[in-house]
CSV table of C-alpha atoms in Angstrom, one decimal:
chain,number,residue,atom,x,y,z
A,970,MET,CA,74.5,213.8,51.9
A,971,ALA,CA,74.9,211.2,49.2
A,972,ILE,CA,75.4,208.7,51.7
A,973,GLU,CA,72.2,209.8,53.4
A,974,ASN,CA,70.1,209.5,50.3
A,975,LYS,CA,71.6,206.1,49.2
A,976,HIS,CA,71.2,204.6,52.5
A,977,PRO,CA,68.5,206.2,54.3
A,978,LEU,CA,67.4,203.1,56.5
A,979,GLU,CA,71.3,202.9,57.7
A,980,GLN,CA,71.3,206.4,58.8
A,981,GLN,CA,67.8,206.2,60.5
A,982,ASN,CA,68.5,203.1,62.8
A,983,SER,CA,72.3,203.9,63.5
A,984,PRO,CA,72.8,205.1,67.1
A,985,ASP,CA,74.6,208.2,67.7
A,986,ARG,CA,78.0,208.9,69.6
A,987,ASN,CA,76.2,209.2,72.9
A,988,GLY,CA,75.0,205.8,72.9
A,989,SER,CA,71.3,206.8,72.0
A,990,GLY,CA,68.9,204.8,70.0
A,991,GLY,CA,68.3,205.9,66.1
A,992,SER,CA,65.8,209.0,65.4
A,993,ASN,CA,62.6,206.9,64.2
A,994,GLY,CA,60.7,210.1,64.2
A,995,ASP,CA,62.4,213.6,64.7
A,996,GLY,CA,66.0,213.8,63.5
A,997,ASN,CA,66.8,216.9,65.0
A,998,ASN,CA,66.0,215.5,68.5
A,999,ALA,CA,69.3,214.9,70.1
A,1000,SER,CA,68.4,214.4,73.7
A,1001,THR,CA,67.2,210.9,73.5
A,1002,ARG,CA,67.0,209.0,77.0
A,1003,ARG,CA,69.2,205.8,77.6
A,1004,ARG,CA,67.3,202.5,78.4
A,1005,ASN,CA,67.9,201.6,82.2
A,1006,LYS,CA,65.3,199.0,82.8
A,1007,PRO,CA,65.8,195.3,81.6
A,1008,ARG,CA,64.7,194.5,78.1
A,1009,ARG,CA,61.5,192.6,77.6
A,1010,ASP,CA,63.3,189.3,76.7
A,1011,GLY,CA,65.0,189.1,80.1
A,1012,LYS,CA,68.6,189.9,78.6
A,1013,GLY,CA,69.3,192.8,80.8
A,1014,SER,CA,69.8,196.7,79.9
A,1015,ASN,CA,71.8,198.4,77.5
A,1016,THR,CA,74.4,199.4,80.1
A,1017,LYS,CA,74.7,195.8,81.2
A,1018,THR,CA,74.9,194.6,77.5
A,1019,ASN,CA,77.7,197.2,76.6
A,1020,ASN,CA,79.6,196.4,79.6
A,1021,PRO,CA,81.6,193.0,79.3
A,1022,VAL,CA,82.9,193.0,82.7
A,1023,THR,CA,79.6,192.8,84.4
A,1024,ALA,CA,78.2,190.6,81.7
A,1025,GLN,CA,79.9,187.5,82.3
A,1026,PRO,CA,79.3,186.9,86.0
A,1027,SER,CA,75.3,188.0,85.8
A,1028,ASN,CA,75.0,185.2,83.2
A,1029,SER,CA,76.4,182.6,85.3
A,1030,LYS,CA,74.6,183.7,88.3
A,1031,ALA,CA,71.2,183.5,86.1
A,1032,ARG,CA,72.5,180.2,85.2
A,1033,ARG,CA,72.9,178.8,88.7
A,1034,SER,CA,69.9,180.5,90.0
A,1035,GLY,CA,67.4,178.1,87.9
A,1036,LYS,CA,64.4,180.3,88.7
A,1037,GLY,CA,61.8,182.1,86.8
A,1038,ALA,CA,62.5,184.5,83.9
A,1039,GLY,CA,61.3,187.4,86.0
A,1040,LYS,CA,63.9,186.8,88.8
A,1041,ASP,CA,66.7,186.1,86.5
A,1042,SER,CA,66.3,189.6,85.0
A,1043,GLN,CA,65.8,191.3,88.4
A,1044,ALA,CA,69.0,189.6,89.2
A,1045,LEU,CA,70.7,190.6,85.9
A,1046,ALA,CA,69.6,194.2,86.6
A,1047,THR,CA,70.7,194.6,90.1
A,1048,GLN,CA,74.2,193.0,89.4
A,1049,ALA,CA,74.6,195.5,86.7
A,1050,THR,CA,74.4,198.1,89.1
A,1051,ASP,CA,76.3,196.6,92.0
A,1052,PRO,CA,79.8,196.1,91.0
A,1053,ASN,CA,80.7,194.0,94.2
A,1054,LEU,CA,78.7,191.0,92.5
A,1055,ALA,CA,81.5,190.6,90.1
A,1056,THR,CA,83.6,189.1,92.4
A,1057,GLY,CA,81.0,186.3,93.6
A,1058,ASP,CA,82.4,183.7,91.0
A,1059,ALA,CA,86.0,184.1,92.0
A,1060,ALA,CA,85.2,183.6,95.6
A,1061,ASP,CA,83.1,180.4,94.8
A,1062,ASP,CA,85.9,179.1,93.0
A,1063,ALA,CA,88.4,179.9,95.5
A,1064,ALA,CA,86.0,178.1,98.0
A,1065,ALA,CA,85.6,175.2,95.8
A,1066,GLN,CA,89.3,174.8,95.4
A,1067,ALA,CA,89.8,174.8,99.1
A,1068,GLU,CA,87.1,172.0,99.5
A,1069,GLY,CA,89.2,169.8,96.9
A,1070,GLY,CA,86.8,170.4,94.0
A,1071,ILE,CA,86.8,172.2,90.8
A,1072,LYS,CA,84.0,174.4,89.8
A,1073,ALA,CA,83.6,173.8,86.2
A,1074,ILE,CA,79.9,173.6,85.1
A,1075,GLY,CA,77.3,175.9,86.7
A,1076,ASN,CA,77.2,175.1,90.4
A,1077,GLN,CA,78.7,171.6,89.9
A,1078,ARG,CA,81.7,170.7,92.2
A,1079,ILE,CA,83.8,168.3,90.8
A,1080,ILE,CA,85.9,165.6,93.1
A,1081,PRO,CA,89.4,165.5,91.5
A,1082,PHE,CA,89.6,161.6,91.5
A,1083,MET,CA,92.1,161.5,88.9
A,1084,LYS,CA,94.6,163.7,90.8
A,1085,ILE,CA,95.6,160.5,92.6
A,1086,GLU,CA,95.5,158.0,89.7
A,1087,LYS,CA,99.3,157.5,89.9
A,1088,PRO,CA,99.3,156.2,93.6
A,1089,MET,CA,96.3,154.3,93.0
A,1090,ALA,CA,97.7,152.7,90.0
A,1091,ILE,CA,101.0,151.6,91.9
A,1092,LEU,CA,98.8,150.2,94.7
A,1093,SER,CA,96.7,148.3,92.2
A,1094,LEU,CA,99.9,146.9,90.5
A,1095,LEU,CA,101.4,145.9,94.0
A,1096,MET,CA,98.0,144.2,95.2
A,1097,VAL,CA,98.1,142.3,91.6
A,1098,ILE,CA,101.6,141.1,92.0
A,1099,GLY,CA,101.1,140.3,95.7
A,1100,SER,CA,98.1,138.2,94.9
A,1101,ILE,CA,100.0,136.3,92.0
A,1102,ILE,CA,102.7,135.6,94.2
A,1103,ALA,CA,100.5,134.2,97.1
A,1104,ILE,CA,98.6,131.7,94.5
A,1105,ALA,CA,102.0,130.6,93.2
A,1106,VAL,CA,103.7,130.1,96.5
A,1107,ASN,CA,100.7,129.0,98.9
A,1108,GLY,CA,98.5,127.8,96.5
A,1109,LEU,CA,94.7,127.4,97.0
A,1110,ASN,CA,93.1,125.5,99.8
A,1111,LEU,CA,90.8,123.4,97.4
A,1112,GLY,CA,87.7,122.1,98.6
A,1113,LEU,CA,86.1,118.8,98.0
A,1114,ASP,CA,84.6,119.8,94.9
A,1115,PHE,CA,88.0,120.2,93.4
A,1116,THR,CA,90.1,117.6,95.0
A,1117,GLY,CA,87.5,114.9,95.5
A,1118,GLY,CA,86.0,113.1,98.4
A,1119,VAL,CA,82.8,111.7,99.9
A,1120,SER,CA,79.3,113.2,99.9
A,1121,ALA,CA,76.4,111.9,101.9
A,1122,ASP,CA,72.8,112.9,102.0
A,1123,VAL,CA,71.4,112.5,105.8
A,1124,ARG,CA,68.1,112.8,107.5
A,1125,TYR,CA,67.1,113.2,111.2
A,1126,GLU,CA,64.1,112.4,112.5
A,1127,GLN,CA,64.4,115.8,114.5
A,1128,SER,CA,65.8,119.2,113.8
A,1129,VAL,CA,69.7,119.2,114.4
A,1130,GLU,CA,72.4,121.9,114.6
A,1131,GLN,CA,75.3,121.9,112.1
A,1132,VAL,CA,77.9,122.3,114.8
A,1133,ASP,CA,76.7,119.4,116.5
A,1134,VAL,CA,77.1,116.9,113.5
A,1135,VAL,CA,80.4,118.5,112.9
A,1136,ASN,CA,81.7,117.7,116.4
A,1137,ALA,CA,80.1,114.3,116.2
A,1138,LEU,CA,82.1,113.4,113.0
A,1139,SER,CA,85.2,114.7,114.5
A,1140,ASP,CA,84.9,112.7,117.4
A,1141,ASN,CA,84.5,109.6,115.4
A,1142,GLY,CA,87.7,110.3,113.1
A,1143,PHE,CA,85.9,112.4,110.3
A,1144,ASP,CA,87.9,115.5,110.4
A,1145,ASP,CA,87.4,118.6,108.0
A,1146,ALA,CA,83.9,117.9,107.5
A,1147,VAL,CA,81.5,120.4,105.8
A,1148,VAL,CA,77.8,120.3,106.7
A,1149,GLN,CA,75.0,122.3,104.9
A,1150,TYR,CA,71.4,122.0,105.3
A,1151,LEU,CA,69.2,120.9,102.3
A,1152,GLY,CA,65.9,123.0,102.6
A,1153,THR,CA,65.0,122.0,106.1
A,1154,SER,CA,67.0,121.5,109.4
A,1155,GLN,CA,66.3,117.9,109.2
A,1156,GLU,CA,68.0,117.1,105.9
A,1157,LEU,CA,71.8,117.8,105.4
A,1158,LEU,CA,74.5,117.6,103.0
A,1159,ILE,CA,77.7,116.1,104.4
A,1160,ARG,CA,81.0,116.1,102.5
A,1161,LEU,CA,84.2,114.7,103.8
A,1162,PRO,CA,87.6,114.3,102.6
A,1163,PRO,CA,88.8,111.2,100.5
A,1164,GLN,CA,88.1,108.1,102.4
A,1165,SER,CA,88.3,104.1,101.7
A,1166,ASP,CA,87.0,102.9,98.7
A,1167,ASN,CA,84.8,100.6,100.6
A,1168,VAL,CA,81.2,102.0,100.3
A,1169,ASP,CA,79.6,99.4,102.7
A,1170,GLY,CA,81.7,100.2,105.4
A,1171,LEU,CA,82.1,103.7,104.9
A,1172,ASN,CA,78.0,103.6,105.2
A,1173,THR,CA,78.6,101.8,108.5
A,1174,SER,CA,80.9,104.0,109.9
A,1175,LEU,CA,79.0,107.3,108.9
A,1176,THR,CA,75.8,105.9,110.6
A,1177,LYS,CA,77.5,105.1,113.8
A,1178,ALA,CA,79.1,108.6,113.9
A,1179,LEU,CA,76.1,110.4,112.9
A,1180,THR,CA,73.9,109.1,115.6
A,1181,LEU,CA,73.0,111.3,118.3
A,1182,ALA,CA,71.1,111.1,121.6
A,1183,ASP,CA,67.5,110.7,121.0
A,1184,ASN,CA,67.8,111.5,117.5
A,1185,ASN,CA,68.1,108.9,114.8
A,1186,VAL,CA,69.6,109.3,111.7
A,1187,GLU,CA,69.1,107.7,107.9
A,1188,ILE,CA,71.8,108.0,105.2
A,1189,SER,CA,70.1,108.0,101.8
A,1190,ASN,CA,72.8,108.5,99.5
A,1191,VAL,CA,76.7,108.2,99.5
A,1192,ASN,CA,78.7,109.2,96.6
A,1193,ILE,CA,82.6,108.7,96.2
A,1194,ILE,CA,84.1,111.7,94.0
A,1195,GLY,CA,87.4,110.8,92.5
A,1196,SER,CA,90.3,113.2,92.2
A,1197,GLN,CA,90.0,112.9,88.3
A,1198,VAL,CA,86.6,114.4,88.5
A,1199,GLY,CA,87.9,117.4,90.8
A,1200,SER,CA,90.6,118.2,88.3
A,1201,GLU,CA,88.2,118.4,85.5
A,1202,VAL,CA,85.8,120.6,87.6
A,1203,TYR,CA,88.9,122.9,88.6
A,1204,LEU,CA,90.0,123.2,85.0
A,1205,ASN,CA,86.4,124.0,83.8
A,1206,SER,CA,86.2,126.7,86.6
A,1207,VAL,CA,89.4,128.3,85.1
A,1208,MET,CA,88.1,128.5,81.6
A,1209,SER,CA,84.7,130.0,82.7
A,1210,LEU,CA,86.6,132.7,84.3
A,1211,ALA,CA,88.7,133.4,80.9
A,1212,LEU,CA,85.8,133.1,78.9
A,1213,ALA,CA,83.6,135.4,81.0
A,1214,LEU,CA,86.2,138.0,80.8
A,1215,ALA,CA,86.5,137.7,77.0
A,1216,CYS,CA,82.8,138.2,76.7
A,1217,MET,CA,82.8,141.2,78.8
A,1218,LEU,CA,85.5,142.6,76.7
A,1219,GLY,CA,83.6,142.2,73.4
A,1220,TYR,CA,80.5,143.5,74.9
A,1221,VAL,CA,82.0,146.6,76.3
A,1222,ALA,CA,83.9,147.2,73.0
A,1223,LEU,CA,80.8,146.8,71.0
A,1224,ARG,CA,78.8,149.1,73.3
A,1225,PHE,CA,81.2,152.1,74.0
A,1226,GLN,CA,84.7,152.0,72.8
A,1227,PHE,CA,87.8,149.9,72.6
A,1228,LYS,CA,89.7,151.9,74.8
A,1229,LEU,CA,87.1,151.6,77.7
A,1230,SER,CA,86.6,147.9,77.1
A,1231,LEU,CA,90.5,147.4,77.9
A,1232,GLY,CA,89.8,149.4,81.1
A,1233,ALA,CA,86.9,147.2,82.0
A,1234,VAL,CA,88.4,144.1,81.5
A,1235,MET,CA,91.5,145.1,83.4
A,1236,SER,CA,89.6,146.2,86.4
A,1237,LEU,CA,87.6,142.8,86.6
A,1238,PHE,CA,90.8,140.9,86.1
A,1239,HIS,CA,92.1,143.0,89.1
A,1240,ASP,CA,89.0,142.2,91.1
A,1241,ALA,CA,89.0,138.3,90.7
A,1242,VAL,CA,93.0,138.1,90.9
A,1243,VAL,CA,92.8,140.0,94.5
A,1244,THR,CA,89.9,138.1,95.8
A,1245,ILE,CA,91.5,134.7,94.9
A,1246,GLY,CA,95.1,136.1,96.2
A,1247,VAL,CA,93.3,137.0,99.5
A,1248,PHE,CA,92.1,133.2,99.8
A,1249,ALA,CA,95.5,132.0,98.8
A,1250,LEU,CA,97.1,134.2,101.3
A,1251,PHE,CA,95.2,133.2,104.3
A,1252,GLY,CA,94.4,129.6,103.4
A,1253,PHE,CA,90.7,130.0,103.1
A,1254,PRO,CA,89.0,126.9,101.7
A,1255,PHE,CA,88.2,127.6,97.8
A,1256,ASP,CA,85.3,125.6,96.4
A,1257,LEU,CA,82.6,125.9,94.1
A,1258,THR,CA,80.5,128.5,96.3
A,1259,VAL,CA,83.6,130.7,96.3
A,1260,LEU,CA,84.0,130.4,92.6
A,1261,ALA,CA,80.4,131.3,92.2
A,1262,ALA,CA,80.9,134.2,94.4
A,1263,ILE,CA,83.7,135.6,92.0
A,1264,LEU,CA,81.5,135.0,88.9
A,1265,ALA,CA,78.8,137.0,90.6
A,1266,LEU,CA,81.3,139.5,91.7
A,1267,ILE,CA,82.4,140.0,87.9
A,1268,GLY,CA,78.8,140.5,86.9
A,1269,TYR,CA,78.3,143.4,89.7
A,1270,SER,CA,81.7,145.1,89.0
A,1271,LEU,CA,80.9,145.3,85.3
A,1272,ASN,CA,77.5,146.7,85.9
A,1273,ASP,CA,79.1,149.5,88.0
A,1274,THR,CA,81.7,150.3,85.5
A,1275,ILE,CA,79.1,150.4,82.7
A,1276,VAL,CA,77.1,153.2,84.8
A,1277,VAL,CA,80.4,155.0,84.8
A,1278,TYR,CA,81.2,154.6,81.3
A,1279,ASP,CA,77.6,155.6,80.1
A,1280,ARG,CA,78.2,159.0,82.1
A,1281,ILE,CA,81.6,159.5,80.5
A,1282,ARG,CA,80.0,159.1,76.9
A,1283,GLU,CA,77.3,161.5,77.8
A,1284,ASN,CA,79.7,164.0,79.3
A,1285,PHE,CA,82.1,163.9,76.3
A,1286,ARG,CA,79.2,164.6,73.8
A,1287,ARG,CA,77.3,167.1,76.1
A,1288,VAL,CA,80.1,169.1,77.9
A,1289,ARG,CA,82.7,171.3,75.9
A,1290,GLY,CA,85.6,173.5,77.1
A,1291,ILE,CA,87.2,171.3,79.7
A,1292,THR,CA,89.6,168.6,79.4
A,1293,PRO,CA,89.0,164.9,79.1
A,1294,ARG,CA,90.6,164.5,82.8
A,1295,GLN,CA,87.9,166.9,84.3
A,1296,THR,CA,85.2,165.1,82.0
A,1297,ILE,CA,86.3,161.7,83.9
A,1298,ASP,CA,86.1,163.6,87.3
A,1299,LEU,CA,82.9,165.3,86.3
A,1300,SER,CA,81.3,161.6,85.5
A,1301,LEU,CA,82.9,159.9,88.6
A,1302,THR,CA,81.2,162.9,90.8
A,1303,GLU,CA,78.0,162.5,89.2
A,1304,THR,CA,77.8,158.8,89.6
A,1305,LEU,CA,79.4,158.8,93.2
A,1306,ARG,CA,75.8,159.0,95.1
A,1307,ARG,CA,74.7,156.2,93.1
A,1308,THR,CA,77.9,154.2,93.8
A,1309,ILE,CA,77.6,154.5,97.4
A,1310,MET,CA,73.8,153.7,97.5
A,1311,THR,CA,74.6,150.5,95.8
A,1312,ILE,CA,77.5,149.3,97.5
A,1313,SER,CA,75.8,150.0,101.0
A,1314,THR,CA,72.8,147.9,100.2
A,1315,VAL,CA,74.8,145.1,98.7
A,1316,LEU,CA,77.2,145.0,101.8
A,1317,LEU,CA,74.2,144.9,103.9
A,1318,VAL,CA,72.8,141.7,102.3
A,1319,VAL,CA,76.4,140.1,102.2
A,1320,LEU,CA,77.0,141.1,105.8
A,1321,ALA,CA,73.5,139.3,106.8
A,1322,MET,CA,74.5,136.2,104.7
A,1323,LEU,CA,78.0,136.3,106.4
A,1324,PHE,CA,76.8,136.2,110.1
A,1325,LEU,CA,73.4,134.7,109.9
A,1326,GLY,CA,73.8,132.5,106.7
A,1327,GLY,CA,75.5,129.6,108.2
A,1328,ASP,CA,78.5,127.7,107.2
A,1329,GLY,CA,77.1,126.7,103.9
A,1330,LEU,CA,77.1,130.4,102.8
A,1331,TYR,CA,80.2,131.8,105.0
A,1332,TRP,CA,82.9,131.5,102.6
A,1333,PHE,CA,80.8,132.5,99.7
A,1334,SER,CA,80.0,135.8,101.9
A,1335,VAL,CA,83.7,136.2,102.6
A,1336,ALA,CA,84.5,136.1,98.8
A,1337,LEU,CA,81.7,138.7,98.1
A,1338,PHE,CA,82.8,141.1,100.9
A,1339,ILE,CA,86.5,141.1,99.6
A,1340,GLY,CA,85.2,141.5,96.0
A,1341,LEU,CA,82.7,144.4,96.5
A,1342,ILE,CA,85.4,146.5,98.2
A,1343,ALA,CA,87.9,145.7,95.3
A,1344,GLY,CA,85.4,146.2,92.7
A,1345,THR,CA,84.2,149.4,93.7
A,1346,TYR,CA,87.8,150.7,93.9
A,1347,SER,CA,88.6,149.4,90.4
A,1348,SER,CA,85.4,151.0,89.1
A,1349,THR,CA,86.5,154.3,90.1
A,1350,TYR,CA,90.4,154.4,89.2
A,1351,ILE,CA,91.4,151.5,87.3
A,1352,ALA,CA,88.5,151.3,84.7
A,1353,SER,CA,88.6,155.2,84.2
A,1354,SER,CA,92.2,155.9,84.5
A,1355,ILE,CA,93.2,153.3,82.0
A,1356,PRO,CA,91.0,154.6,79.1
A,1357,LEU,CA,92.5,158.3,80.1
A,1358,ARG,CA,96.1,157.2,79.7
A,1359,MET,CA,95.3,155.6,76.2
A,1360,GLY,CA,94.4,159.0,75.2
A,1361,LEU,CA,90.4,159.0,75.5
A,1362,SER,CA,89.1,162.1,74.0
A,1363,ARG,CA,85.7,163.6,72.4
A,1364,ASP,CA,86.8,162.2,69.2
A,1365,ASP,CA,86.2,158.8,70.3
A,1366,PHE,CA,82.4,159.3,70.8
A,1367,ILE,CA,81.5,161.7,68.1
A,1368,VAL,CA,80.1,160.4,65.0
A,1369,LYS,CA,82.0,161.8,61.9
A,1370,VAL,CA,80.6,162.2,58.6
A,1371,LYS,CA,82.0,160.4,55.9
A,1372,PRO,CA,83.5,162.4,53.2
A,1373,GLU,CA,81.3,161.5,50.3
A,1374,PHE,CA,78.2,162.6,52.5
A,1375,GLU,CA,79.5,166.1,53.3
A,1376,GLU,CA,77.9,169.1,51.6
A,1377,GLU,CA,79.8,171.4,49.5
A,1378,ILE,CA,79.6,175.1,50.8
A,1379,VAL,CA,79.2,177.3,47.9
A,1380,THR,CA,79.8,181.2,48.7
A,1381,PHE,CA,78.9,184.0,46.4
A,1382,ASN,CA,80.9,187.2,46.7
A,1383,ASP,CA,79.5,190.3,44.6
A,1384,PRO,CA,81.8,193.2,44.4
A,1385,LYS,CA,78.9,195.6,44.1
A,1386,MET,CA,77.5,194.8,47.7
A,1387,PHE,CA,80.2,196.8,49.4
A,1388,GLU,CA,79.8,199.7,47.3
């Protein structure tokens, strides 16, 4: 009685042993009715709330449905009375595992990309080593832009095919000629290997070789490019590649995190070395157009990597309760559709240039095609697996409060509060 007089509100609102509500009116009425319907806030009934076994699957079901609050409460009430629905999540998880995915967040099935990161890392290492060996042993089949030679601007009275011009030059002793259109099918740029230094004699020989039946030709300009100029172009090209990689390293380090920047630069280095190694292995001509393709490839591959990194950073901040490996798998799964759509559209353009662009764009398209395949692969595995191996975690993306700005928490304990 002393407790009842001292705390009348506690006694009034406390439930009895039978699970009934408190007696707000009549204290002698012990036959109170249990609530069986859902609460008005849509959080289920008392039976469902007091049963932790059925509470967990019902919440996950409501989260996956994504429908209105009324339908959610109906589903919760139905599931509370039907114990067979409690095994639905286990069946879904088993089905997801059988399909190769991990069901971690809602209904999102994660593709385990990082499950085969070690075999892919070994494959990448072998490809890079093989490319370096091919470059060192075979060397590059450098074009006239790097070795020097002769370039001439030619104009015909009528339209002419590139193949006819190449055959005419080959019949007159000018082998390995490169012919490109300059705006129209009547103006062409012809590049030849190093010839004699006599410009007048070379002009006469070219005029005789380029003359076709019923189609007069006029040579407007003849330039002789020395080997020294070609060596300077080659050195500047190598410096441009190194500078591009260094700038990418700084950009990713400032925008994201240093661990991610190392992964991005290693993937870009992989793409460039593999593409150049294929050209060295098969003896494809390497000129300024191929170099331009490699520089464009670096920009494309970095853009694809930035999209993946942005989603990785977002998921590390947003999703909790999963490992860093699962976070990266989730990010790669969410960006997979975008990656497929992007590479498909770009490959359509590259294939169109490869088969319809003529000789001037042929090797440019070949370099882009090889680099796009390598870039898509490296953005998925190399750029993501290297930061994971370096210990990438959620702490790398969370802004920590400095000690001098932390608030002091003061607690006041009154012994009389518990009497």
